[in-house]
């Protein structure tokens, strides 16, 4: 098995163009938008595991962000095609941590690295254990075979 | 009764500073944010009538935007203090129309004019008649005494 | 030539998923985001004409939104795949009007219709005539053959 | 000198209402908006030192966010009045770190804590030393007398 295949099991990859709305007057992407991109990566990661976060929410499991780290290496710009590589960093009974690498597709430049911790809550906002089935699906790709 | 008092009965006024996040790489406010400012004006208008839109929603009455017109006369910029004057343009059993004038406080320049039509819906998204009490409060200031 | 081909000359089509960040507590897409989606459609339309709005800006031609109309027919929701069909409504020496139809791909439901007028300005914000070459490219697909 | 006065020298305080646009379908503020609120706190902190970040930018000094940490303790909600207390955590020749505490004014609940590191760049995006005068002004309130 080649390294790339390991990677594709452990990571999901999302690609999209930078929107004009995402820039600020510095001429680059406003930094808070990198967290929005991480959310896109997270949604795609969950989908790649055969689930849908939209359905998880309808089923009463919500994942609320509690901790963020974000390091910006270079600026993304309007109309850049960017790639978010998302991987599962840790799963616990009530929390899950994702890690993200954001790069520009054109030249491969590293744009940003981030982590987010999310806690599993019910619709009333109380922390709850994740469904074992959900946890198993999330973990499916988290260990290199 | 002086003209200013008439105005204050019919309009609410909101003032705030332009956020860096609201600019784009053209160096001015990204146009979609003017609709966010109208929403601030609308919330303040409703509060000025002795209600709270937050409480209206908890009580099961939601106002969903269905129609927007927006004309941009000049650009607002980062750190400008802007003023949104909001007035009720029309009230019907299931819909309400607001009109907005956005100006820059520093020099009085007209930034944008807008209207929004909102329909009264229940939490399931069905159009419903507004509570007569809500309607009466909204209308209270809509006619020059 | 089939109608669909005519259409593809006159319209550009953009498709993407609704982001969680784009929802509000009503459980649907916050209305100002429809203008962001129109901007995506506009960028893609210009690209479909063989130009890049990013390069146009670098070349000193900026298009600033001056007028918007927006009608919301139904609500888009998180994770919906939506389609923005963008067409050129009118071109003048210093202004260009686009029209947009936003639909949900899953069931074809109409979400929103919009128009935007944009004026051609220089980097100092002064209205200027569009480059004849740009205008010709924009107009290329605006008339049914 | 009373502790409160020391605090007021070292911190700036910003207060504003949560916008509907800032909520998501979880019914609370979308987490990326806390970074926008930190930016408001930062702008107000700089203003409290007798400068204006808007003027700093016009003068050719830009502060670009490079590192963020964010911990969310509780959820802010639509129409809450929130307070951002901003203090200077560190100043170096080319970088400055701010720390933020976000609380709800109504009940004093802690909403979020954050830090941001910003690097001083020129309009071309190159790291540059901050003007000694700017640095002195920023530092003015950073040490308890």
Coordinates of C-alpha atoms in Angstrom, one line a residue:
Chain A
X1 CA 0.0 0.0 0.0
X2 CA 1.4 3.3 -1.0
X3 CA 1.7 6.3 1.3
X4 CA -0.8 8.2 -0.7
X5 CA -3.4 5.6 -0.1
X6 CA -2.8 5.7 3.6
X7 CA -3.2 9.5 3.4
X8 CA -6.5 9.2 1.5
X9 CA -7.9 7.0 4.2
X10 CA -6.8 9.3 7.0
X11 CA -7.5 12.7 5.4
X12 CA -10.3 14.3 3.5
X13 CA -9.5 17.0 1.0
X14 CA -11.8 19.9 0.1
X15 CA -11.0 22.4 -2.7
X16 CA -12.7 25.6 -3.5
X17 CA -12.1 29.2 -4.8
X18 CA -11.6 32.1 -2.5
X19 CA -14.6 34.5 -2.6
X20 CA -14.4 38.2 -2.9
X21 CA -16.5 38.5 0.2
X22 CA -13.8 36.7 2.1
X23 CA -11.2 39.4 1.5
X24 CA -10.6 42.5 3.5
X25 CA -9.0 45.8 2.8
X26 CA -5.5 44.4 3.4
X27 CA -6.1 42.7 0.0
X28 CA -6.0 39.2 1.4
X29 CA -8.4 36.7 3.1
X30 CA -9.8 38.0 6.4
X31 CA -8.4 35.6 9.0
X32 CA -11.6 34.5 10.6
X33 CA -12.6 32.9 7.3
X34 CA -10.0 30.3 7.8
X35 CA -12.2 28.9 10.6
X36 CA -15.1 28.8 8.1
X37 CA -12.9 26.8 5.7
X38 CA -12.0 24.4 8.5
X39 CA -15.7 23.8 9.0
X40 CA -16.0 22.9 5.3
X41 CA -13.1 20.5 5.8
X42 CA -14.8 19.0 8.8
X43 CA -18.1 18.5 7.0
X44 CA -16.4 16.9 4.1
X45 CA -14.4 14.6 6.5
X46 CA -17.5 13.4 8.2
X47 CA -19.1 12.8 4.8
X48 CA -16.1 10.8 3.7
X49 CA -16.8 8.5 6.6
X50 CA -20.3 7.8 5.2
X51 CA -22.2 10.2 7.5
X52 CA -23.6 13.6 7.1
X53 CA -23.3 16.2 9.8
X54 CA -26.6 17.6 8.7
X55 CA -28.2 14.3 9.5
X56 CA -26.3 14.0 12.7
X57 CA -27.8 17.2 13.8
X58 CA -31.3 16.1 12.8
X59 CA -30.6 13.0 14.9
X60 CA -29.9 15.1 17.9
X61 CA -26.1 15.1 18.0
X62 CA -24.5 18.5 17.6
X63 CA -20.8 19.2 17.6
X64 CA -19.9 22.6 19.2
X65 CA -16.4 24.1 18.8
X66 CA -14.8 24.7 22.1
X67 CA -11.1 25.3 21.3
X68 CA -9.3 26.6 18.3
X69 CA -5.6 27.1 17.4
X70 CA -4.8 28.8 14.1
X71 CA -1.4 29.7 12.6
X72 CA -1.3 31.7 9.4
X73 CA 1.8 31.1 7.3
X74 CA 0.9 33.1 4.2
X75 CA -2.1 34.9 2.8
X76 CA -4.7 33.4 0.6
X77 CA -6.1 35.8 -2.0
X78 CA -9.3 36.3 -4.0
X79 CA -9.8 33.7 -6.7
X80 CA -7.0 31.4 -5.4
X81 CA -8.0 27.8 -5.4
X82 CA -7.3 26.5 -1.9
X83 CA -7.2 23.0 -0.5
X84 CA -8.2 22.0 3.0
X85 CA -6.8 18.7 4.2
X86 CA -8.7 17.5 7.3
X87 CA -7.7 14.7 9.6
X88 CA -9.0 13.4 12.8
X89 CA -6.5 14.1 15.6
X90 CA -8.3 12.5 18.5
X91 CA -11.7 11.0 19.5
X92 CA -12.9 10.8 23.0
X93 CA -16.3 9.8 24.4
X94 CA -17.7 13.4 24.3
X95 CA -15.2 15.3 22.2
X96 CA -13.4 15.1 18.9
X97 CA -10.4 17.0 17.6
X98 CA -9.6 17.8 14.0
X99 CA -6.5 19.1 12.4
X100 CA -6.3 21.1 9.2
X101 CA -3.7 22.1 6.7
X102 CA -4.7 24.8 4.2
X103 CA -2.7 25.2 1.1
X104 CA -2.9 27.1 -2.2
X105 CA -3.3 24.7 -5.1
X106 CA -1.5 26.8 -7.6
X107 CA 1.9 26.8 -6.0
X108 CA 1.4 24.5 -3.0
X109 CA 2.1 27.3 -0.6
X110 CA 1.1 26.6 3.0
X111 CA -1.6 29.1 4.0
X112 CA -2.6 28.0 7.5
X113 CA -2.6 25.2 10.0
X114 CA -5.4 24.8 12.5
X115 CA -6.9 22.5 15.1
X116 CA -10.4 22.5 16.5
X117 CA -11.8 20.6 19.5
X118 CA -15.5 20.0 19.4
X119 CA -17.7 18.7 22.1
X120 CA -20.8 16.5 21.5
X121 CA -23.9 18.2 22.9
X122 CA -27.6 17.6 22.7
X123 CA -30.1 20.2 21.3
X124 CA -30.3 21.7 24.8
X125 CA -26.6 22.3 24.8
X126 CA -25.7 19.6 27.4
X127 CA -22.5 17.6 26.7
X128 CA -23.4 14.0 25.8
X129 CA -21.5 10.9 24.8
X130 CA -21.3 10.4 21.1
X131 CA -23.2 7.5 19.6
X132 CA -20.8 4.5 19.5
X133 CA -21.6 4.0 15.9
X134 CA -20.7 7.6 15.1
X135 CA -17.5 7.3 17.0
X136 CA -16.5 4.1 15.3
X137 CA -17.1 5.7 11.9
X138 CA -15.1 8.8 12.8
X139 CA -12.2 6.6 14.0
X140 CA -12.3 4.3 11.0
X141 CA -9.7 6.2 9.2
X142 CA -7.7 7.6 12.1
X143 CA -5.1 4.9 12.4
X144 CA -2.7 4.0 9.6
X145 CA -3.4 0.4 8.8
Chain B
X1 CA -44.6 69.6 18.2
X2 CA -41.3 70.0 16.5
X3 CA -40.2 68.1 13.3
X4 CA -37.5 66.3 15.2
X5 CA -40.0 64.8 17.6
X6 CA -42.1 63.6 14.7
X7 CA -39.0 62.0 13.3
X8 CA -38.1 60.3 16.5
X9 CA -41.6 58.8 16.7
X10 CA -41.4 57.4 13.2
X11 CA -37.8 56.4 13.0
X12 CA -35.3 54.6 15.0
X13 CA -31.6 55.5 14.7
X14 CA -28.7 53.0 15.2
X15 CA -25.1 54.1 15.2
X16 CA -22.0 51.9 15.1
X17 CA -18.4 51.7 13.7
X18 CA -17.5 49.9 10.6
X19 CA -15.6 46.7 11.4
X20 CA -12.4 45.7 9.5
X21 CA -14.1 42.3 8.8
X22 CA -16.8 44.2 6.8
X23 CA -14.3 45.6 4.3
X24 CA -13.2 43.9 1.1
X25 CA -10.1 44.2 -1.1
X26 CA -11.7 47.2 -2.9
X27 CA -11.0 49.0 0.4
X28 CA -14.6 49.7 1.2
X29 CA -17.5 47.9 2.9
X30 CA -18.5 44.7 1.1
X31 CA -22.0 45.4 -0.2
X32 CA -23.8 42.5 1.4
X33 CA -23.0 43.9 4.8
X34 CA -25.4 46.8 4.2
X35 CA -28.2 44.1 4.6
X36 CA -26.7 43.2 8.0
X37 CA -26.8 46.8 9.0
X38 CA -30.5 47.0 8.0
X39 CA -31.1 44.0 10.3
X40 CA -29.5 46.0 13.1
X41 CA -31.8 48.9 12.3
X42 CA -34.8 46.7 12.2
X43 CA -34.0 45.1 15.6
X44 CA -33.5 48.5 17.1
X45 CA -36.8 49.8 15.6
X46 CA -38.7 46.9 17.1
X47 CA -37.0 47.6 20.5
X48 CA -38.0 51.2 20.2
X49 CA -41.6 50.1 20.0
X50 CA -41.3 48.4 23.4
X51 CA -40.8 44.8 22.0
X52 CA -37.8 42.6 21.4
X53 CA -37.4 40.6 18.3
X54 CA -35.5 38.0 20.3
X55 CA -38.6 37.6 22.5
X56 CA -40.9 37.6 19.5
X57 CA -39.0 34.6 18.1
X58 CA -39.2 32.8 21.5
X59 CA -42.9 33.5 21.3
X60 CA -43.2 31.8 18.0
X61 CA -43.3 34.7 15.6
X62 CA -40.5 34.9 13.1
X63 CA -40.0 37.6 10.5
X64 CA -38.3 36.2 7.3
X65 CA -37.0 38.5 4.7
X66 CA -38.6 38.0 1.3
X67 CA -37.7 41.0 -0.8
X68 CA -34.8 43.5 -0.7
X69 CA -34.0 46.6 -2.7
X70 CA -30.6 48.2 -2.1
X71 CA -29.1 51.3 -3.7
X72 CA -25.5 52.2 -2.8
X73 CA -24.7 55.9 -3.2
X74 CA -21.2 56.0 -1.7
X75 CA -18.9 53.7 0.1
X76 CA -18.6 53.3 3.8
X77 CA -15.1 52.6 5.0
X78 CA -13.4 50.9 7.9
X79 CA -13.7 52.8 11.2
X80 CA -16.4 55.2 9.9
X81 CA -19.2 55.8 12.3
X82 CA -22.4 55.0 10.4
X83 CA -26.0 55.7 11.2
X84 CA -29.0 53.6 10.1
X85 CA -32.3 55.4 10.2
X86 CA -35.1 52.8 10.1
X87 CA -38.8 53.4 9.5
X88 CA -41.8 51.3 9.0
X89 CA -43.0 51.6 5.4
X90 CA -46.1 49.4 5.5
X91 CA -47.8 46.8 7.8
X92 CA -50.1 44.1 6.5
X93 CA -51.6 41.2 8.3
X94 CA -48.8 38.8 7.4
X95 CA -46.0 41.1 6.2
X96 CA -44.2 44.2 7.2
X97 CA -42.0 46.5 5.1
X98 CA -39.1 48.6 6.5
X99 CA -37.1 51.3 4.8
X100 CA -33.6 52.3 5.7
X101 CA -31.3 55.3 5.1
X102 CA -27.6 54.7 5.9
X103 CA -25.4 57.7 6.3
X104 CA -21.9 58.4 7.5
X105 CA -22.0 60.4 10.7
X106 CA -18.7 62.4 10.1
X107 CA -19.8 64.2 7.0
X108 CA -23.5 63.2 6.6
X109 CA -22.8 61.5 3.3
X110 CA -25.5 59.2 2.1
X111 CA -24.2 55.7 1.9
X112 CA -27.1 53.5 1.0
X113 CA -30.9 53.3 0.9
X114 CA -32.8 50.0 1.2
X115 CA -36.1 48.4 1.7
X116 CA -36.9 44.9 3.0
X117 CA -40.2 43.1 3.1
X118 CA -40.6 40.5 5.8
X119 CA -43.3 37.9 6.1
X120 CA -44.5 36.6 9.4
X121 CA -44.0 32.8 9.7
X122 CA -44.3 30.2 12.4
X123 CA -41.3 28.1 13.5
X124 CA -42.3 25.6 10.8
X125 CA -41.9 28.2 8.2
X126 CA -45.6 28.7 7.4
X127 CA -46.9 32.3 6.8
X128 CA -49.1 33.3 9.7
X129 CA -50.9 36.5 10.7
X130 CA -49.0 38.6 13.1
X131 CA -50.4 39.0 16.6
X132 CA -52.7 42.1 16.6
X133 CA -50.8 43.4 19.6
X134 CA -47.5 43.2 17.7
X135 CA -49.0 44.8 14.7
X136 CA -50.4 47.6 16.8
X137 CA -47.1 48.3 18.4
X138 CA -45.3 48.3 15.1
X139 CA -47.8 50.7 13.7
X140 CA -47.8 53.0 16.7
X141 CA -45.1 55.2 15.2
X142 CA -45.9 54.9 11.6
X143 CA -48.2 57.8 11.2
X144 CA -47.2 61.3 11.9
X145 CA -49.4 62.4 14.8
Chain C
X1 CA -28.3 24.1 -32.2
X2 CA -30.3 23.0 -29.2
X3 CA -31.8 25.3 -26.7
X4 CA -29.5 24.0 -24.0
X5 CA -26.5 25.2 -26.0
X6 CA -28.0 28.6 -26.4
X7 CA -28.5 28.7 -22.7
X8 CA -24.9 27.6 -22.0
X9 CA -23.7 30.5 -24.1
X10 CA -25.8 33.0 -22.3
X11 CA -25.6 31.7 -18.8
X12 CA -22.9 30.4 -16.5
X13 CA -23.8 28.0 -13.8
X14 CA -22.1 27.7 -10.4
X15 CA -22.8 24.9 -7.9
X16 CA -21.6 24.6 -4.3
X17 CA -22.8 23.4 -0.9
X18 CA -24.3 25.6 1.7
X19 CA -21.9 26.2 4.6
X20 CA -22.8 26.0 8.2
X21 CA -21.5 29.5 8.7
X22 CA -24.1 30.7 6.2
X23 CA -27.1 29.7 8.4
X24 CA -28.7 31.7 11.1
X25 CA -30.8 30.7 14.1
X26 CA -33.9 30.5 12.0
X27 CA -32.3 27.3 10.7
X28 CA -31.9 28.5 7.1
X29 CA -29.4 30.6 5.1
X30 CA -29.1 34.2 6.3
X31 CA -30.5 36.3 3.5
X32 CA -27.4 38.5 3.0
X33 CA -25.5 35.4 1.9
X34 CA -27.5 35.2 -1.3
X35 CA -25.7 38.4 -2.4
X36 CA -22.4 36.5 -1.8
X37 CA -23.6 33.7 -3.9
X38 CA -24.5 36.2 -6.7
X39 CA -20.9 37.4 -6.5
X40 CA -19.7 33.8 -7.0
X41 CA -22.0 33.5 -10.0
X42 CA -20.7 36.8 -11.4
X43 CA -17.1 35.8 -11.1
X44 CA -17.8 32.5 -12.8
X45 CA -19.7 34.3 -15.6
X46 CA -16.8 36.5 -16.3
X47 CA -14.4 33.5 -16.2
X48 CA -16.7 31.8 -18.7
X49 CA -16.1 34.7 -21.1
X50 CA -12.4 34.1 -21.0
X51 CA -11.5 36.8 -18.5
X52 CA -10.8 36.8 -14.8
X53 CA -12.2 39.4 -12.5
X54 CA -9.1 39.1 -10.4
X55 CA -7.0 40.1 -13.4
X56 CA -9.4 42.9 -14.4
X57 CA -8.9 44.4 -10.9
X58 CA -5.1 44.1 -11.2
X59 CA -5.5 45.9 -14.6
X60 CA -7.3 48.7 -12.9
X61 CA -10.9 48.0 -13.7
X62 CA -13.1 47.5 -10.7
X63 CA -16.8 46.7 -10.8
X64 CA -18.7 48.1 -7.8
X65 CA -22.2 47.1 -6.9
X66 CA -24.6 50.0 -6.9
X67 CA -28.1 48.5 -7.1
X68 CA -29.5 45.2 -5.9
X69 CA -32.9 43.6 -6.0
X70 CA -33.4 40.3 -4.3
X71 CA -36.5 38.1 -4.0
X72 CA -36.4 35.1 -1.8
X73 CA -38.9 32.3 -2.8
X74 CA -37.8 29.5 -0.4
X75 CA -35.1 28.9 2.1
X76 CA -31.8 27.2 1.3
X77 CA -30.5 25.0 4.2
X78 CA -27.1 23.8 5.4
X79 CA -25.5 21.2 3.2
X80 CA -27.9 21.8 0.3
X81 CA -26.2 21.8 -3.0
X82 CA -27.3 25.0 -4.7
X83 CA -27.0 26.3 -8.2
X84 CA -26.6 29.9 -9.3
X85 CA -27.4 30.6 -12.9
X86 CA -26.0 34.0 -13.9
X87 CA -26.7 35.9 -17.1
X88 CA -25.9 39.3 -18.4
X89 CA -29.0 41.5 -18.4
X90 CA -27.5 44.7 -19.9
X91 CA -24.1 46.3 -20.7
X92 CA -23.6 50.0 -21.0
X93 CA -20.4 52.0 -21.3
X94 CA -19.9 52.3 -17.6
X95 CA -22.2 49.8 -16.1
X96 CA -23.2 46.2 -16.4
X97 CA -26.3 44.4 -15.0
X98 CA -26.4 40.8 -14.1
X99 CA -29.4 38.6 -13.2
X100 CA -29.3 35.5 -11.1
X101 CA -31.5 32.5 -10.4
X102 CA -30.6 30.4 -7.4
X103 CA -32.1 26.9 -7.2
X104 CA -31.6 23.8 -5.0
X105 CA -30.1 21.0 -7.0
X106 CA -31.8 18.2 -5.1
X107 CA -35.4 19.1 -5.9
X108 CA -35.0 22.0 -8.3
X109 CA -36.8 24.4 -5.9
X110 CA -36.4 28.1 -6.7
X111 CA -34.6 29.7 -3.8
X112 CA -34.0 33.3 -4.9
X113 CA -33.9 35.6 -7.9
X114 CA -31.7 38.7 -7.9
X115 CA -30.3 41.4 -10.1
X116 CA -27.2 43.6 -9.5
X117 CA -26.1 46.7 -11.3
X118 CA -22.3 47.3 -11.2
X119 CA -20.5 50.4 -12.2
X120 CA -17.0 50.4 -13.7
X121 CA -14.6 52.4 -11.5
X122 CA -10.9 53.1 -11.4
X123 CA -8.8 52.3 -8.3
X124 CA -9.6 55.8 -7.0
X125 CA -13.3 55.1 -7.1
X126 CA -14.2 57.3 -10.1
X127 CA -16.6 55.9 -12.7
X128 CA -14.8 55.1 -15.9
X129 CA -15.8 53.6 -19.3
X130 CA -15.1 49.9 -19.5
X131 CA -12.4 48.8 -21.8
X132 CA -14.1 48.0 -25.2
X133 CA -12.4 44.6 -25.2
X134 CA -13.9 43.7 -21.9
X135 CA -17.3 45.0 -23.0
X136 CA -17.2 42.9 -26.1
X137 CA -16.2 39.8 -24.2
X138 CA -19.0 40.3 -21.7
X139 CA -21.5 40.9 -24.5
X140 CA -20.4 37.9 -26.5
X141 CA -23.0 35.6 -24.9
X142 CA -25.7 38.1 -24.3
X143 CA -27.7 37.7 -27.5
X144 CA -29.3 34.5 -28.5
X145 CA -27.7 33.5 -31.8
Chain D
X1 CA -4.6 54.6 43.0
X2 CA -7.3 52.0 43.0
X3 CA -7.1 48.6 41.2
X4 CA -9.9 49.6 38.9
X5 CA -7.9 52.5 37.6
X6 CA -4.9 50.3 37.0
X7 CA -7.2 48.0 35.0
X8 CA -8.6 50.8 33.0
X9 CA -5.1 51.8 32.0
X10 CA -4.2 48.3 30.9
X11 CA -7.5 47.2 29.3
X12 CA -9.9 48.6 26.9
X13 CA -13.5 47.6 27.0
X14 CA -15.9 47.3 24.1
X15 CA -19.6 46.5 24.3
X16 CA -22.1 45.8 21.6
X17 CA -25.2 43.7 20.9
X18 CA -25.0 40.3 19.1
X19 CA -26.3 40.5 15.6
X20 CA -28.8 38.0 14.1
X21 CA -26.3 37.6 11.2
X22 CA -23.8 36.3 13.8
X23 CA -25.9 33.3 14.8
X24 CA -26.0 29.9 13.2
X25 CA -28.6 27.1 13.1
X26 CA -27.3 25.8 16.5
X27 CA -29.1 28.9 17.8
X28 CA -25.9 30.5 19.1
X29 CA -23.1 32.7 17.8
X30 CA -21.1 31.1 15.1
X31 CA -17.6 30.6 16.6
X32 CA -15.6 32.4 13.9
X33 CA -17.4 35.6 14.9
X34 CA -15.5 35.7 18.2
X35 CA -12.4 36.5 16.1
X36 CA -14.3 39.5 14.6
X37 CA -15.2 40.6 18.1
X38 CA -11.5 40.4 19.1
X39 CA -10.7 42.7 16.1
X40 CA -13.2 45.2 17.5
X41 CA -11.5 45.0 20.9
X42 CA -8.1 45.5 19.3
X43 CA -9.3 48.5 17.3
X44 CA -10.7 50.0 20.5
X45 CA -7.6 49.2 22.5
X46 CA -5.4 51.1 19.9
X47 CA -7.8 54.0 19.9
X48 CA -7.7 54.1 23.7
X49 CA -3.9 54.6 23.3
X50 CA -4.6 57.8 21.3
X51 CA -4.0 56.2 17.9
X52 CA -6.3 54.9 15.2
X53 CA -5.6 51.7 13.4
X54 CA -7.2 53.1 10.3
X55 CA -4.6 55.9 10.3
X56 CA -1.8 53.5 11.1
X57 CA -2.8 51.7 7.9
X58 CA -2.9 54.9 5.9
X59 CA 0.6 55.6 7.3
X60 CA 1.8 52.3 5.9
X61 CA 1.9 50.1 9.0
X62 CA -0.4 47.1 8.8
X63 CA -0.9 44.5 11.6
X64 CA -1.6 41.0 10.2
X65 CA -2.9 38.2 12.4
X66 CA -0.5 35.3 12.4
X67 CA -1.5 33.2 15.5
X68 CA -4.8 32.7 17.2
X69 CA -5.9 30.7 20.2
X70 CA -9.6 30.7 21.1
X71 CA -11.4 28.9 24.0
X72 CA -15.2 29.0 24.1
X73 CA -16.6 28.6 27.6
X74 CA -20.3 29.3 26.9
X75 CA -22.5 30.5 24.0
X76 CA -23.4 34.0 23.2
X77 CA -26.9 34.5 21.8
X78 CA -28.7 36.9 19.5
X79 CA -29.4 40.2 21.2
X80 CA -27.1 39.6 24.1
X81 CA -25.0 42.6 25.1
X82 CA -21.4 41.3 25.2
X83 CA -18.2 42.9 26.5
X84 CA -14.8 42.4 25.1
X85 CA -11.9 43.3 27.5
X86 CA -8.7 43.7 25.5
X87 CA -5.2 43.9 26.9
X88 CA -1.7 44.0 25.5
X89 CA 0.0 40.7 26.3
X90 CA 3.4 41.4 24.7
X91 CA 5.1 43.8 22.3
X92 CA 8.2 43.0 20.3
X93 CA 9.9 45.0 17.6
X94 CA 7.9 43.4 14.8
X95 CA 5.0 41.8 16.6
X96 CA 2.3 42.4 19.2
X97 CA 0.2 40.0 21.1
X98 CA -3.3 40.9 22.5
X99 CA -5.4 38.9 24.9
X100 CA -9.2 39.1 25.1
X101 CA -11.9 38.1 27.5
X102 CA -15.5 38.1 26.2
X103 CA -18.3 38.1 28.7
X104 CA -22.1 38.6 28.6
X105 CA -23.0 41.8 30.3
X106 CA -26.4 40.6 31.6
X107 CA -25.1 37.8 33.9
X108 CA -21.4 38.2 33.7
X109 CA -21.0 34.8 32.1
X110 CA -17.6 34.1 30.5
X111 CA -18.2 33.5 26.8
X112 CA -14.7 33.1 25.4
X113 CA -11.0 33.8 25.9
X114 CA -8.6 34.4 23.1
X115 CA -5.2 35.6 22.1
X116 CA -3.9 36.9 18.8
X117 CA -0.4 37.5 17.6
X118 CA 0.0 40.2 14.9
X119 CA 3.0 40.9 12.9
X120 CA 3.8 44.4 11.6
X121 CA 4.0 44.4 7.8
X122 CA 4.4 47.0 5.1
X123 CA 1.8 47.4 2.3
X124 CA 3.8 44.9 0.3
X125 CA 3.4 42.3 3.0
X126 CA 7.0 42.3 4.3
X127 CA 7.5 42.2 8.1
X128 CA 8.9 45.5 9.3
X129 CA 9.8 47.0 12.6
X130 CA 7.0 49.0 14.2
X131 CA 7.5 52.7 14.5
X132 CA 9.1 53.3 18.0
X133 CA 6.4 55.9 18.7
X134 CA 3.6 53.4 17.9
X135 CA 5.4 50.8 20.1
X136 CA 5.7 53.3 23.0
X137 CA 2.0 54.2 22.8
X138 CA 1.0 50.6 22.7
X139 CA 3.2 49.8 25.7
X140 CA 2.0 52.8 27.7
X141 CA -0.6 50.9 29.5
X142 CA 0.9 47.4 29.6
X143 CA 2.7 47.6 32.9
X144 CA 0.9 48.1 36.2
X145 CA 2.3 51.3 37.7

